[in-house]
Structure formats: structure tokens, C-alpha cells
């Protein structure tokens, strides 16, 4: 029976392909052995990517459906950002990981500016080489140096924790992927999420089994030298009942990156009594002082507190990218569930940030907390955009929001755009917002105590961000503090 | 002996308004000088000009600390050279603990002098020891710098910073203002403890009160942007009795 069915399917597929082949006269000509897809996006490219990754049929269908939906959508234009129109047909949507031949042979060939930053962050030499993509750095050596290596994975596996690349998860754990993929951020959620769903490259997959407390911070850092995750990263984290995981994404050090457009999707699912902490440090290339060449970062991040007493906490430190469009959100579906959002967004020179969060209260006794610290310097623009929405059934929902903006200089801008919707009379929502400037007197005070202007700014800004920095895992917090200083260099005359 | 601080015919203005009009003063190592004068005589301006605050135009004259020309130096360079200003209105820095600030400051100064930075454990010992002597408890060291501090706490905190930085020259700008008698005594004890043969101090004050507790070697009367009279500690007492009226007239008509 099943054999008959599969042969019918094969016939159908072949037939369709035949028709399809005629229809797409100039279509499916892409050589599957090629390292790079031709420019542009169409169904063939989606098929090419899926074939390259040897994906099952259902995932190809899923991608194609996302592509179809994307074709009918328009790029959002409501964000307070301004950049030249992106020609989506002029981009390459798949490139094999770069061969070592193209990589720099040693740090001597790496941009000195990048090295200077590494040095200021105090990154060990071997890690510098890894970050800069220097050829033939022994991955094992790097892993050994931070004492992880294979023991790291073994230890996790013993507890039933799955932590692997997304592609690997598709092959090894298809049922989990199938069950949860797109369940938080639907394919057609928004323009960039739909694009990501059609062409996503790779990313991380985490599953924590019931009752397990993940014994270490899971970090993308550990897989930095695995296949290039590319510009359309896809991450899925599932915390099963009564489990806990802390996940760190990104790196304080700027990495070499040749893709200007990044559109990632991150989905978090927390089941009953589970807790997910997700921390991000983003320091991508912001472009030169005139804003040229920086990364566009259009990310969709959302967590679903799917069952009772689930907890999700987002912490982010955003210092890089030319344009940032990002709203890590929580859907508080389970009763007594809670969501938190702690954010530091720094913009300097001509950077544009439009970031914030959404807290969607659906269940009873749900609570959320938002602490946002925006720092604008240079001629940058920094917008906090947030939504707190309380649905009719969310009895006794509570939210506390605090949005603070700090301005450095007089050519930058800070905006706060909070949307608050309460459809339940019992909701208690608090919103506090402040805008301040670093005063000349504060600067003089610090300088009189021996700090130079940049140290003074870094100190004052770190103080301003303290509530958020405290939420970062220890080892991240120290680097993040230094990063805050570095990203504001040149902001005082 | 060469002067610790040597000010010669110093002129400074804000915009087109002259404030210091040819001020001269010289402080030797180990000496404590007090400058008294009526409001608006330019006392605070003198402290800001010496420490390098923006917004003042130096129209003429000179100022040297240990022979170094201050005019060419940034505020942090002056701090590294050993200049310390205890502020009349100490600034608040939210989120930065007292401890963090003290350590950042001490290490910045040490780096600037080519010395090694102090490590965390050593620093903690040092800060606690200095704090105890000034009646600053551990809890106050952990609070954000000056945020929510009372007037007395802020002033004590300035003296604590001075004690940790051990400057060559300390300028105390109206450190006595707004203090009750107990707070004044604590601050004065802190200042006295820092008197040393190699250190100079310049106390800027409106009242005689502080000088009851910190005995100056020299007292100057400042009026209309100049030193109009200098003398020993007895001059302060005279002023307390007769007020500044004579000096204001004298300075204006001079």
C-alpha cells in the first residue's frame, strides 16, 4: 500500500516536474553542484537551497509556501528607518561556506581596525584568529583552550539535551522540528520572516527534555567554526516541561561578514514551568562614519510561553549594524506565565535603530517587564517601539515598562513609541519613560578625577545601562561593558 | 624652595565678562591657604580655571603646578599631575557605584603616571580603610555615586575621593557649605588627616566656620577678581567681625 502510494507520488512529482520544466523555460538551470546560487529569488532558488541541504519533501513544501506568501507581501515601511531600496532580485541566497583558500593566512592580513577592537575587548589571540576567519586554525585547539570540545556535547547528550545546527536537527530530529518550526513565528508573520522561511540558511536547534536544567550556558560561540550560518539564520529553542536553559547568541567581537542583509528568525517555546533566558550581543559592522556599507539587521524574535507558569526572558545588547529592526517578543499564553525584555541599544554615527518588544498577554495572571535603555550619539536615530497588549481573558495581567533614553551630543535623536492596549479591566499597566543627556558638568567631574573623555562617557553610559547589564550572564557582562565604551568611541569631541 | 602652585596676574572671563582680573597667589608644599570673599568675587571661578573646566577664556597671566604650565593641560592631565577639586556641588552618576567610580578614578590617575593599575583585592582594602576613617560605611560605597546622598554624605564622599587619590594640591570649593556642625567636624578631621609636608591645600570658603577646625597658614581676601589682602589666621577672624564691605569698596575703586 505504502509502496504503491510512494510510486504514485513519484510519478506525480515527475509529471509535475516535466510540466514545470517547460513552464520554467529559463528556470531550474541551477547546477546543484555549484557553490553559489545565481542572483535573484524564485521557486527554483528555493528548491536549489533545499536540495543543497538534502532536505525532506515536507520542508521544501514549507519553504515554497513561505516563498509564495512572501511574493504577495510588501516590505514594511512603518519603522523609523531610512535606507536605499533593497533589490531582492540582486542578492545571492545561497553560498557554500567559504573555502579556506580565500581566507587570510594570518592576522597580518586582517583589517587592523578589527584587530584593534579585538585587543580592546581582550580577546585571546587564538580566538581572534578564529573570529577573523584566519585559515587553518585548529578548531579542536580553540575548543580545548576553552575546555569544551567533545566532552561538552557528550555531557549534554547524557541528559538528553539536543544542541545542534538546524540542518542537523532536520535530519536527526525531524519530528521535533516539524512540530515546532513556524509555530511561534508563522511563515507569513511579516515580510522578512516570510523571506527567512523561504530561504533560511542554517542556525541552532535546542531541545531541553522535561525536568532538565541545562548545566551550562549554551552559546552560539561554541559552533562559531561550524558551517557558515549565513545571512538568514533560523533558531529554534524548545524548553519542555519544567526545564531551564540559558542561551547566548552572538559575540562582542565584530565578525567578518560580506552579506549586507540579515533577516534572522528566532523561535522560543517554553512549556509548563519551563524557563528560557535568551541573551544577545550584536556588534555587526555599522558602516563607516557616513553610514556606508553597514549591515541591515531585520530580525524576528519571538517566544511563546505556551503553557502555565512558563517564563521567557530576552536580554539584548545591540551596538552594531547600520539599520536595526528588531522586536523580541513574548506571547504569554499560559496562565501565570511571565515575559521579560531587557535591552541596551546603542547608536552612533549614522546608525538607525528601531527596536523594542511586544508583550501579548493572553492567559490569566500573566506578567511582563520591559526595561529598555537607548543611547544615541553622533547623528544616529534610536527608537524604542513597544507594544503591551492585554486580551479580554487575561485576568489580572500586569506589566511594568521603563524606557530610558540617553543622548550624547546634540545631533542625535531618540524616540519612544509605546502602544498599550488593555481589553481587560483588571489589568495593571505601568509605563515610565525618561530622556536625559550626559551633562557637561558630569563630564568635567569625571575628567577632574582623571578619566579621559571616552572613559568618562563609557563609565556614565555603563551606569545608565546597569539594570540591563546585570541580567547578562557574568562572562558576557564583562565584555559587554567594554563593548559599550568601544561602540561610543568618537562620540565626544 | 619652588612653589607648588604659582599663579601670576591671572585673568579669565566668561564671554565678555571678566571675572579674574589679575590674580596672583603662590602656595608652597605643606601649606594650607584659605581664600575668603563675598559672593561673586570669583572664588569658584578660580577653582574651575585651575582645574580646567570649559567655558572660561584665559585672557592673560599664568598658572603653574609643580612648574608645569596648567594652561596647556586637559582637566584629566591636571588630575594626573596631582590637582584635585572637591566640588561645591558634587555630581550624581546613576548606576555607577561609589566603589566603581573610585577605582576607575584611581586607576586612571595611576595609568596616567605610568604606574600599574591596582588590583581589585588591594583596592578594596585601601578603599575600606580610607572610608572607615571618614565614617563612610560599606553600604555607602556600594550606592550609586552621590545619588540620593545627603549634603553631608556628598561632601564626605569628596574627601574620601581626595584621600584615595592623594593629590599634590587639593582645592576645596565651599566644602563647608550646607553642613551641620557634626558633618563639618567629620569633614574637617578628614582634611586635617590629609595635611602633609608635600601637599598643598586651597580652601575656598565664605565663612570663618571651617577655619575653626582646619587652621590655615595663610588667609587671603578675594574681591572683584583679585586678592586684595593676605594675612595669617587672624585675618579670618577680623573678617568674621567686620564683614566684606570694606574690601568690596576698596576693590571696586582700586
XYZ file of C-alpha atoms in Angstrom:
747
model
C 0.000 0.000 0.000
C 2.556 2.475 1.065
C 4.796 1.335 -1.761
C 2.011 1.977 -4.246
C 1.397 5.350 -2.774
C 5.004 6.344 -2.932
C 5.264 5.272 -6.563
C 2.207 7.357 -7.382
C 3.807 10.220 -5.627
C 6.972 9.788 -7.572
C 5.040 9.693 -10.827
C 3.155 12.778 -9.893
C 6.301 14.565 -8.987
C 7.944 13.597 -12.235
C 4.939 14.729 -14.193
C 4.760 17.971 -12.409
C 8.432 18.450 -12.937
C 8.007 17.861 -16.628
C 5.303 20.476 -16.906
C 7.166 22.630 -14.555
C 10.280 22.203 -16.621
C 8.548 23.596 -19.652
C 6.874 26.295 -17.773
C 10.119 27.423 -16.237
C 11.877 27.608 -19.528
C 14.705 29.598 -18.106
C 14.112 28.147 -14.746
C 15.684 25.263 -12.973
C 19.023 25.601 -14.625
C 20.986 25.983 -11.466
C 23.748 23.465 -11.157
C 23.222 21.688 -7.870
C 26.953 21.177 -7.616
C 27.577 24.914 -7.729
C 28.879 26.640 -4.638
C 26.710 29.622 -5.137
C 23.163 30.231 -6.294
C 22.728 32.707 -9.136
C 21.451 36.119 -8.144
C 17.779 36.559 -7.509
C 14.944 34.710 -5.859
C 12.364 32.403 -7.403
C 10.982 28.931 -6.748
C 13.998 27.328 -8.327
C 16.324 29.027 -5.943
C 14.227 27.788 -3.032
C 14.392 24.264 -4.485
C 18.108 24.644 -5.012
C 18.695 25.609 -1.386
C 16.556 22.762 -0.122
C 18.283 20.282 -2.444
C 21.694 21.534 -1.368
C 20.773 20.821 2.196
C 19.240 17.450 1.288
C 16.024 18.378 2.979
C 12.916 16.204 3.141
C 9.981 16.980 0.905
C 7.851 18.495 3.671
C 10.422 21.142 4.403
C 10.750 22.026 0.733
C 6.975 22.409 0.570
C 7.117 24.554 3.677
C 9.748 26.791 2.114
C 7.850 27.041 -1.167
C 4.679 28.000 0.642
C 6.623 30.688 2.517
C 8.051 31.918 -0.770
C 4.574 32.165 -2.325
C 3.345 34.150 0.620
C 6.397 36.405 0.549
C 5.666 37.211 -3.115
C 2.306 38.665 -2.105
C 3.687 40.784 0.722
C 5.100 44.291 0.833
C 8.155 45.442 2.669
C 7.107 47.173 5.895
C 7.615 50.921 5.870
C 6.380 51.921 9.304
C 9.718 51.722 11.084
C 11.590 54.951 11.683
C 14.495 53.952 9.480
C 15.674 55.142 6.141
C 17.825 53.142 3.717
C 18.054 52.659 -0.025
C 15.524 50.252 -1.533
C 16.815 46.686 -1.388
C 16.698 44.873 -4.719
C 15.804 41.364 -3.584
C 16.499 40.036 -7.069
C 20.031 41.285 -6.862
C 21.023 39.170 -3.871
C 22.560 35.751 -3.644
C 20.510 33.422 -1.448
C 22.887 30.549 -1.126
C 26.629 30.308 -0.909
C 28.590 27.334 0.292
C 30.839 28.035 3.240
C 33.910 29.847 2.016
C 36.840 27.717 1.136
C 39.939 28.200 3.200
C 41.772 29.426 0.085
C 40.017 32.778 0.300
C 40.730 33.270 3.958
C 43.525 35.372 5.320
C 46.678 33.373 6.015
C 47.450 35.113 9.261
C 46.363 38.018 11.364
C 48.803 40.188 9.390
C 46.299 40.105 6.525
C 43.357 41.103 8.676
C 41.994 44.638 8.810
C 43.987 46.377 11.566
C 40.860 48.195 12.699
C 39.263 44.859 13.514
C 42.350 43.724 15.407
C 42.395 46.920 17.413
C 38.838 46.200 18.557
C 39.688 42.609 19.471
C 42.561 43.880 21.537
C 40.369 46.357 23.384
C 37.897 43.600 24.151
C 40.723 41.483 25.489
C 40.105 38.552 23.164
C 42.861 35.899 23.220
C 44.944 35.566 20.080
C 43.665 32.173 19.042
C 40.088 33.362 19.273
C 40.987 36.464 17.309
C 42.219 34.236 14.511
C 39.042 32.232 14.611
C 36.829 35.296 14.525
C 38.773 36.872 11.716
C 38.467 33.651 9.750
C 42.176 33.002 9.536
C 42.837 29.806 7.641
C 43.830 26.542 9.288
C 43.158 27.424 12.852
C 42.673 24.101 14.543
C 39.129 24.092 15.806
C 39.996 21.497 18.402
C 42.713 23.678 19.765
C 40.271 26.521 20.204
C 37.762 24.298 21.867
C 40.423 22.813 24.100
C 41.523 26.235 25.104
C 38.096 26.957 26.494
C 37.964 23.398 27.799
C 34.912 22.225 25.950
C 35.473 20.045 22.899
C 33.702 16.791 22.571
C 33.179 16.342 26.293
C 30.856 19.303 26.057
C 28.443 17.612 23.692
C 28.685 14.291 25.448
C 27.739 15.840 28.721
C 24.670 17.464 27.210
C 23.662 14.292 25.382
C 23.783 12.343 28.635
C 20.956 14.492 29.922
C 19.022 14.191 26.699
C 19.696 17.777 25.651
C 19.830 18.346 21.936
C 22.045 21.212 20.797
C 22.979 21.136 17.144
C 22.772 23.016 13.892
C 19.352 23.468 12.402
C 20.252 21.350 9.353
C 21.378 18.542 11.588
C 18.142 18.732 13.575
C 16.126 18.426 10.366
C 17.928 15.155 9.665
C 18.187 13.750 13.183
C 15.074 15.076 14.906
C 12.540 15.737 12.142
C 9.510 15.216 14.381
C 10.547 17.932 16.791
C 11.400 20.337 14.005
C 8.161 19.614 12.214
C 6.137 20.100 15.359
C 7.632 23.416 16.403
C 9.001 25.126 13.280
C 6.840 28.128 12.461
C 4.658 27.538 15.498
C 5.743 30.819 17.087
C 6.619 32.903 14.066
C 4.298 31.779 11.272
C 5.665 31.766 7.747
C 3.694 34.823 6.750
C 4.195 36.708 10.012
C 5.949 39.559 8.299
C 7.878 40.275 5.145
C 11.317 39.375 6.472
C 10.094 36.335 8.400
C 8.483 35.027 5.215
C 11.710 35.639 3.327
C 13.663 33.815 6.012
C 11.215 30.908 5.966
C 11.735 30.510 2.235
C 15.486 30.724 2.122
C 16.869 30.226 5.643
C 20.432 29.057 5.624
C 21.162 27.468 8.980
C 21.139 28.188 12.666
C 20.818 26.463 16.000
C 18.404 23.965 17.382
C 17.983 23.355 21.089
C 15.708 20.932 22.875
C 15.718 20.529 26.656
C 13.798 17.469 27.856
C 11.267 17.614 30.709
C 12.678 18.284 34.147
C 16.217 19.007 32.921
C 18.164 22.066 33.938
C 20.767 22.717 31.272
C 24.064 22.693 33.191
C 25.844 25.315 31.083
C 25.151 28.423 29.112
C 24.518 27.310 25.567
C 26.311 29.595 23.230
C 26.495 30.023 19.502
C 30.121 30.766 20.270
C 30.742 27.051 20.504
C 29.776 26.456 16.933
C 31.390 29.515 15.504
C 33.633 27.467 13.296
C 30.949 25.150 12.086
C 29.320 25.835 8.749
C 28.701 29.466 7.992
C 25.190 30.148 9.239
C 24.747 32.794 6.610
C 22.530 35.757 6.431
C 19.178 34.054 7.019
C 19.697 32.392 10.345
C 16.986 30.224 11.843
C 16.990 29.327 15.505
C 14.558 27.164 17.399
C 14.736 26.633 21.151
C 12.294 24.331 22.919
C 12.203 24.005 26.690
C 9.985 21.104 27.607
C 8.074 20.964 30.886
C 9.883 22.111 33.987
C 13.194 22.600 32.201
C 15.609 25.513 32.124
C 18.044 26.828 29.569
C 20.141 29.934 29.137
C 21.187 30.626 25.587
C 23.753 33.177 24.467
C 23.759 34.438 20.949
C 26.339 36.479 19.186
C 29.641 37.793 20.163
C 31.015 41.077 21.366
C 33.660 40.974 18.685
C 32.716 42.090 15.210
C 32.988 39.248 12.754
C 33.921 39.396 9.136
C 30.756 39.375 7.119
C 30.129 40.022 3.469
C 26.348 39.877 3.483
C 24.701 43.223 3.896
C 21.189 41.954 4.553
C 20.494 39.797 7.572
C 16.978 38.558 8.262
C 17.003 36.015 11.060
C 14.130 34.291 12.794
C 14.336 33.022 16.346
C 11.519 30.987 17.876
C 11.367 30.033 21.540
C 8.846 27.626 23.001
C 8.521 27.248 26.761
C 6.157 24.597 28.036
C 4.699 24.223 31.524
C 7.003 25.544 34.286
C 9.877 25.887 31.837
C 12.205 28.865 31.670
C 14.248 30.216 28.783
C 16.774 33.003 29.109
C 17.959 34.279 25.754
C 20.806 36.785 25.664
C 22.152 38.512 22.592
C 25.132 40.700 21.980
C 25.070 42.074 18.475
C 28.029 44.015 17.170
C 27.883 43.781 13.402
C 29.573 46.265 11.155
C 27.696 49.565 11.446
C 29.133 51.113 8.305
C 31.682 53.876 8.078
C 31.234 57.324 9.623
C 28.949 58.210 6.694
C 26.898 55.086 7.225
C 28.131 53.334 4.094
C 28.388 49.576 3.903
C 26.835 48.645 7.227
C 24.683 45.601 7.863
C 20.895 45.732 7.693
C 19.564 43.633 10.532
C 15.865 42.764 10.164
C 15.156 40.146 12.783
C 12.026 38.453 14.038
C 12.406 37.032 17.513
C 9.510 35.694 19.461
C 8.978 33.480 22.446
C 5.857 31.561 23.282
C 5.069 30.831 26.928
C 2.799 28.127 25.700
C 1.743 26.606 28.983
C 1.179 27.568 32.571
C 3.982 29.235 34.565
C 6.359 29.315 31.626
C 8.946 32.105 31.712
C 10.869 33.729 28.890
C 13.424 36.457 29.304
C 15.135 38.339 26.477
C 18.260 40.361 27.136
C 19.924 42.179 24.292
C 22.875 44.463 23.782
C 22.651 45.985 20.336
C 25.617 48.064 19.279
C 26.252 47.184 15.658
C 24.518 47.236 12.247
C 23.665 50.238 10.118
C 19.945 49.598 10.398
C 18.334 47.501 13.126
C 14.709 46.415 13.014
C 14.085 44.051 15.861
C 11.364 43.371 18.435
C 11.969 40.296 20.581
C 8.534 39.473 21.920
C 6.680 37.200 24.292
C 3.321 35.582 23.852
C 2.034 34.954 27.357
C -0.420 32.218 26.572
C -0.138 30.006 29.657
C -1.736 31.158 32.906
C 0.763 32.681 35.344
C 3.383 32.875 32.639
C 5.817 35.764 32.511
C 7.908 37.578 29.947
C 10.828 39.934 30.364
C 12.717 42.166 27.987
C 15.958 43.896 28.923
C 17.567 45.919 26.211
C 20.511 48.186 25.593
C 20.539 49.722 22.148
C 23.428 51.994 21.278
C 23.577 54.013 18.097
C 26.480 56.165 16.979
C 27.459 57.980 13.788
C 24.657 57.356 11.257
C 23.259 54.160 12.754
C 19.495 53.713 12.877
C 17.807 51.565 15.463
C 14.106 50.808 15.631
C 13.781 48.202 18.334
C 11.619 47.202 21.244
C 9.342 44.401 22.238
C 5.814 43.086 22.259
C 4.220 41.520 25.299
C 0.989 39.806 24.376
C -0.994 38.826 27.460
C -3.444 36.043 26.684
C -3.560 33.985 29.882
C -4.674 34.804 33.426
C -2.237 36.298 35.911
C 0.389 36.838 33.276
C 3.088 39.384 33.959
C 5.682 41.168 31.895
C 8.510 43.556 32.490
C 10.285 45.774 29.994
C 13.483 47.677 30.721
C 14.838 49.490 27.705
C 17.922 51.691 27.610
C 18.541 53.561 24.388
C 21.741 55.517 23.908
C 22.126 57.772 20.893
C 25.286 59.539 19.853
C 26.631 61.133 16.690
C 23.911 61.710 14.107
C 22.123 58.480 14.881
C 18.472 57.754 15.463
C 17.253 55.435 18.194
C 13.623 54.419 18.529
C 12.025 52.315 21.207
C 8.848 50.793 19.801
C 6.883 48.601 22.123
C 3.506 47.028 22.437
C 1.801 45.779 25.555
C -1.442 44.092 24.709
C -3.856 42.602 27.227
C -6.535 40.367 25.764
C -10.014 40.016 27.263
C -9.291 36.721 29.014
C -6.035 37.887 30.574
C -7.425 38.497 34.049
C -5.076 40.362 36.374
C -2.399 40.866 33.759
C 0.456 43.091 34.892
C 3.103 44.994 33.012
C 5.857 47.309 34.077
C 7.678 49.259 31.399
C 10.628 51.549 31.838
C 12.133 53.258 28.801
C 15.145 55.453 29.315
C 16.920 57.358 26.588
C 20.313 58.950 26.887
C 21.525 61.479 24.363
C 25.163 62.260 23.705
C 25.729 65.418 21.699
C 23.041 67.451 20.001
C 22.720 65.875 16.557
C 21.182 62.543 17.533
C 17.568 61.584 18.090
C 15.677 59.364 20.497
C 12.024 58.443 20.143
C 9.744 56.339 22.287
C 6.672 54.808 20.682
C 4.773 52.714 23.197
C 1.488 51.087 22.209
C -0.647 49.986 25.122
C -3.880 48.063 24.647
C -5.913 46.764 27.535
C -9.051 44.805 26.833
C -9.424 43.555 30.366
C -10.412 45.945 33.126
C -8.344 44.169 35.766
C -5.033 44.798 34.010
C -2.406 46.864 35.798
C -0.029 48.547 33.379
C 2.748 50.930 34.337
C 4.870 52.917 31.963
C 7.809 55.122 32.892
C 9.990 56.969 30.451
C 12.900 59.352 30.824
C 15.183 61.181 28.450
C 18.453 62.590 29.656
C 21.726 63.921 28.393
C 25.217 63.446 29.672
C 25.791 66.863 31.167
C 28.962 68.884 30.704
C 29.228 69.023 34.481
C 29.190 65.218 34.778
C 31.894 65.033 32.133
C 34.018 67.623 33.890
C 33.564 65.854 37.207
C 34.829 62.558 35.750
C 37.705 64.244 33.958
C 38.727 66.089 37.118
C 39.062 62.641 38.652
C 41.497 61.591 35.943
C 39.270 59.862 33.378
C 39.676 60.905 29.764
C 36.547 61.894 27.828
C 35.995 58.430 26.346
C 36.458 56.696 29.664
C 34.068 59.200 31.209
C 31.360 58.523 28.644
C 31.850 54.771 28.949
C 31.524 54.970 32.717
C 28.406 57.126 32.655
C 26.756 55.014 29.946
C 27.576 51.773 31.728
C 25.925 53.213 34.815
C 22.897 54.134 32.754
C 22.696 50.540 31.447
C 23.398 48.849 34.750
C 19.914 47.367 35.262
C 20.235 45.558 31.969
C 23.909 44.574 32.163
C 23.178 42.873 35.466
C 20.892 40.475 33.632
C 23.606 39.190 31.355
C 25.471 36.028 32.269
C 28.670 37.013 34.079
C 31.237 36.312 31.379
C 29.143 38.157 28.823
C 28.532 41.131 31.083
C 32.203 41.983 31.434
C 32.751 42.007 27.686
C 29.515 43.863 27.111
C 30.678 46.635 29.428
C 33.826 47.116 27.413
C 31.789 46.996 24.234
C 29.570 49.818 25.441
C 32.654 52.006 25.715
C 34.122 50.974 22.395
C 30.916 51.500 20.456
C 30.729 55.094 21.648
C 34.283 55.974 20.684
C 34.484 59.236 18.850
C 31.124 60.343 20.189
C 32.687 63.111 22.274
C 34.736 65.881 20.795
C 62.033 76.183 47.513
C 59.957 76.201 44.339
C 56.239 76.836 44.643
C 53.712 74.043 44.448
C 51.161 76.365 42.904
C 52.212 79.623 41.302
C 49.549 81.934 39.881
C 50.674 85.144 38.289
C 48.432 88.008 37.233
C 45.768 85.550 36.059
C 42.898 86.956 34.019
C 39.838 84.954 32.991
C 36.448 85.783 31.592
C 33.179 84.135 30.673
C 32.063 85.512 27.329
C 32.948 89.187 27.509
C 32.545 89.368 31.267
C 35.896 89.499 33.051
C 35.897 87.592 36.335
C 39.503 87.092 37.354
C 41.293 90.389 36.912
C 44.937 89.828 37.571
C 45.086 87.347 40.420
C 48.390 86.269 41.921
C 48.925 83.573 44.514
C 51.652 81.200 45.483
C 51.345 78.079 47.641
C 54.364 76.181 48.987
C 54.332 72.433 49.681
C 52.823 71.711 53.086
C 50.876 74.975 53.257
C 47.158 75.394 53.715
C 45.737 78.594 52.261
C 42.208 79.881 52.638
C 40.523 82.215 50.203
C 37.581 84.123 51.606
C 35.428 86.628 49.902
C 31.937 87.813 49.183
C 29.618 86.153 46.694
C 30.541 86.973 43.123
C 34.169 87.760 43.892
C 35.335 84.955 41.582
C 36.289 82.286 44.144
C 34.592 79.371 42.381
C 35.774 80.616 39.002
C 39.320 80.407 40.306
C 38.795 76.747 41.242
C 37.317 75.936 37.824
C 40.003 77.777 35.904
C 42.710 75.994 37.871
C 41.148 72.594 37.268
C 40.462 73.241 33.581
C 36.707 73.457 33.194
C 35.420 74.526 29.775
C 33.799 77.867 29.255
C 36.460 80.201 30.629
C 38.736 82.288 28.452
C 42.172 82.859 29.876
C 42.980 86.433 28.933
C 46.450 86.648 30.419
C 48.789 85.690 33.203
C 49.964 82.212 34.074
C 49.369 79.282 36.418
C 51.834 76.525 37.194
C 51.565 73.364 39.275
C 54.975 71.959 40.223
C 56.393 74.040 37.435
C 54.025 72.601 34.813
C 52.052 75.152 32.822
C 48.406 74.319 33.534
C 47.016 76.360 30.667
C 48.027 73.744 28.103
C 46.653 70.788 30.031
C 43.337 68.933 29.801
C 41.392 68.519 33.054
C 42.386 64.839 33.313
C 46.036 65.742 32.729
C 45.866 68.185 35.601
C 44.291 65.485 37.766
C 47.120 63.129 36.859
C 49.607 65.884 37.724
C 48.076 65.915 41.202
C 45.339 68.551 41.095
C 42.169 67.678 42.963
C 38.999 69.724 43.186
C 36.429 68.920 45.866
C 33.256 70.179 44.225
C 30.859 72.574 45.832
C 28.031 70.588 44.226
C 29.278 67.014 43.703
C 27.724 65.396 40.627
C 25.480 62.349 40.633
C 26.218 59.451 38.304
C 23.319 56.994 38.373
C 24.166 53.309 38.146
C 27.878 53.773 38.877
C 28.667 52.700 42.405
C 30.877 54.791 44.597
C 33.363 51.926 44.625
C 33.444 51.574 40.847
C 33.974 55.275 40.434
C 36.778 55.435 42.985
C 38.570 52.527 41.371
C 38.172 53.886 37.840
C 39.479 57.222 39.030
C 42.449 55.863 40.942
C 43.461 53.591 38.085
C 43.102 56.369 35.516
C 45.428 58.541 37.565
C 47.902 55.689 38.122
C 47.915 54.816 34.424
C 48.493 58.454 33.609
C 51.538 58.461 35.889
C 52.898 55.296 34.336
C 52.121 53.223 37.421
C 50.473 49.792 37.428
C 46.764 49.587 37.987
C 45.739 48.459 41.410
C 44.083 45.050 41.597
C 40.606 44.513 42.948
C 41.558 42.998 46.298
C 44.173 45.643 47.074
C 41.775 48.358 46.089
C 39.007 47.017 48.272
C 41.337 47.063 51.276
C 42.503 50.583 50.522
C 39.030 51.979 49.947
C 37.606 50.410 53.095
C 40.443 51.706 55.215
C 40.108 55.258 53.897
C 36.329 55.103 54.123
C 36.341 53.973 57.731
C 38.482 56.927 58.758
C 35.818 59.249 57.312
C 32.854 57.431 58.749
C 31.787 56.194 55.310
C 30.305 52.730 55.705
C 30.371 49.839 53.239
C 26.777 50.394 52.289
C 27.597 53.919 51.103
C 30.449 52.555 49.000
C 28.005 50.315 47.183
C 25.473 53.028 46.435
C 25.481 54.825 43.083
C 27.759 57.859 43.194
C 26.106 60.684 45.126
C 22.618 59.545 44.092
C 20.278 60.192 46.993
C 23.190 61.222 49.228
C 22.558 63.921 51.804
C 24.593 67.120 51.583
C 26.917 65.871 54.309
C 27.370 62.478 52.650
C 28.260 64.121 49.366
C 30.924 66.288 50.971
C 32.367 63.392 52.950
C 32.458 61.467 49.718
C 34.521 64.204 48.090
C 37.026 63.972 50.932
C 37.078 60.201 50.516
C 37.987 60.634 46.845
C 40.710 63.034 47.878
C 42.026 60.554 50.436
C 42.169 57.776 47.850
C 43.784 59.921 45.142
C 46.309 61.601 47.479
C 46.720 64.736 45.362
C 49.607 67.222 45.383
C 47.211 70.139 45.550
C 43.659 69.937 46.844
C 41.200 72.728 46.183
C 38.139 72.568 48.412
C 35.377 74.700 46.967
C 32.952 75.689 49.737
C 33.214 72.220 51.188
C 31.718 73.592 54.391
C 28.535 74.925 52.799
C 25.341 73.182 53.783
C 26.934 71.120 56.544
C 25.703 70.878 60.094
C 28.298 71.115 62.829
C 28.852 67.363 63.191
C 29.275 66.866 59.455
C 31.589 69.852 59.372
C 33.751 68.327 62.081
C 33.970 64.990 60.274
C 34.958 66.714 57.047
C 37.486 68.899 58.851
C 39.061 65.872 60.525
C 39.369 64.251 57.122
C 41.025 67.335 55.715
C 43.410 67.645 58.661
C 44.386 64.000 58.317
C 45.467 64.754 54.754
C 47.711 67.644 55.659
C 51.193 66.593 54.712
C 54.572 68.231 54.126
C 54.445 67.573 50.376
C 50.790 68.528 49.887
C 49.195 71.932 49.444
C 45.598 72.889 50.081
C 43.443 75.762 48.993
C 40.247 76.179 50.989
C 37.640 78.347 49.347
C 35.051 79.467 51.813
C 32.568 82.151 52.521
C 32.604 81.734 56.273
C 35.145 81.522 59.049
C 33.438 78.381 60.417
C 35.577 75.790 58.609
C 38.725 77.612 59.671
C 37.869 76.965 63.300
C 38.578 73.331 62.578
C 41.147 73.485 59.790
C 43.743 76.064 60.708
C 45.168 77.755 57.601
C 48.725 79.041 57.288
C 47.658 81.944 55.104
C 44.320 83.670 54.629
C 43.533 85.707 51.505
C 40.657 88.032 50.915
C 39.351 87.974 47.387
C 37.176 90.672 45.939
C 36.286 91.640 42.404
C 38.586 89.089 40.818
C 41.754 89.815 42.807
C 43.426 89.012 46.079
C 43.027 92.256 47.991
C 44.566 91.282 51.281
C 46.598 88.439 52.726
C 47.489 87.598 56.286
C 47.579 84.939 58.986
C 44.645 83.080 60.543
C 43.700 86.208 62.476
C 42.548 87.814 59.238
C 39.681 85.346 59.041
C 38.520 86.369 62.479
C 38.678 90.020 61.540
C 36.515 89.352 58.540
C 34.029 87.476 60.640
C 33.697 90.563 62.798
C 33.716 93.323 60.189
C 32.328 91.666 57.065
C 33.440 92.141 53.485
C 32.014 95.607 52.868
C 35.345 97.424 53.141
C 37.024 95.117 50.701
C 34.254 95.341 48.129
C 34.501 99.125 48.069
C 38.254 99.022 48.013
C 38.344 96.558 45.134
C 35.793 98.409 43.058
C 37.505 101.743 43.484
C 41.022 100.469 43.142
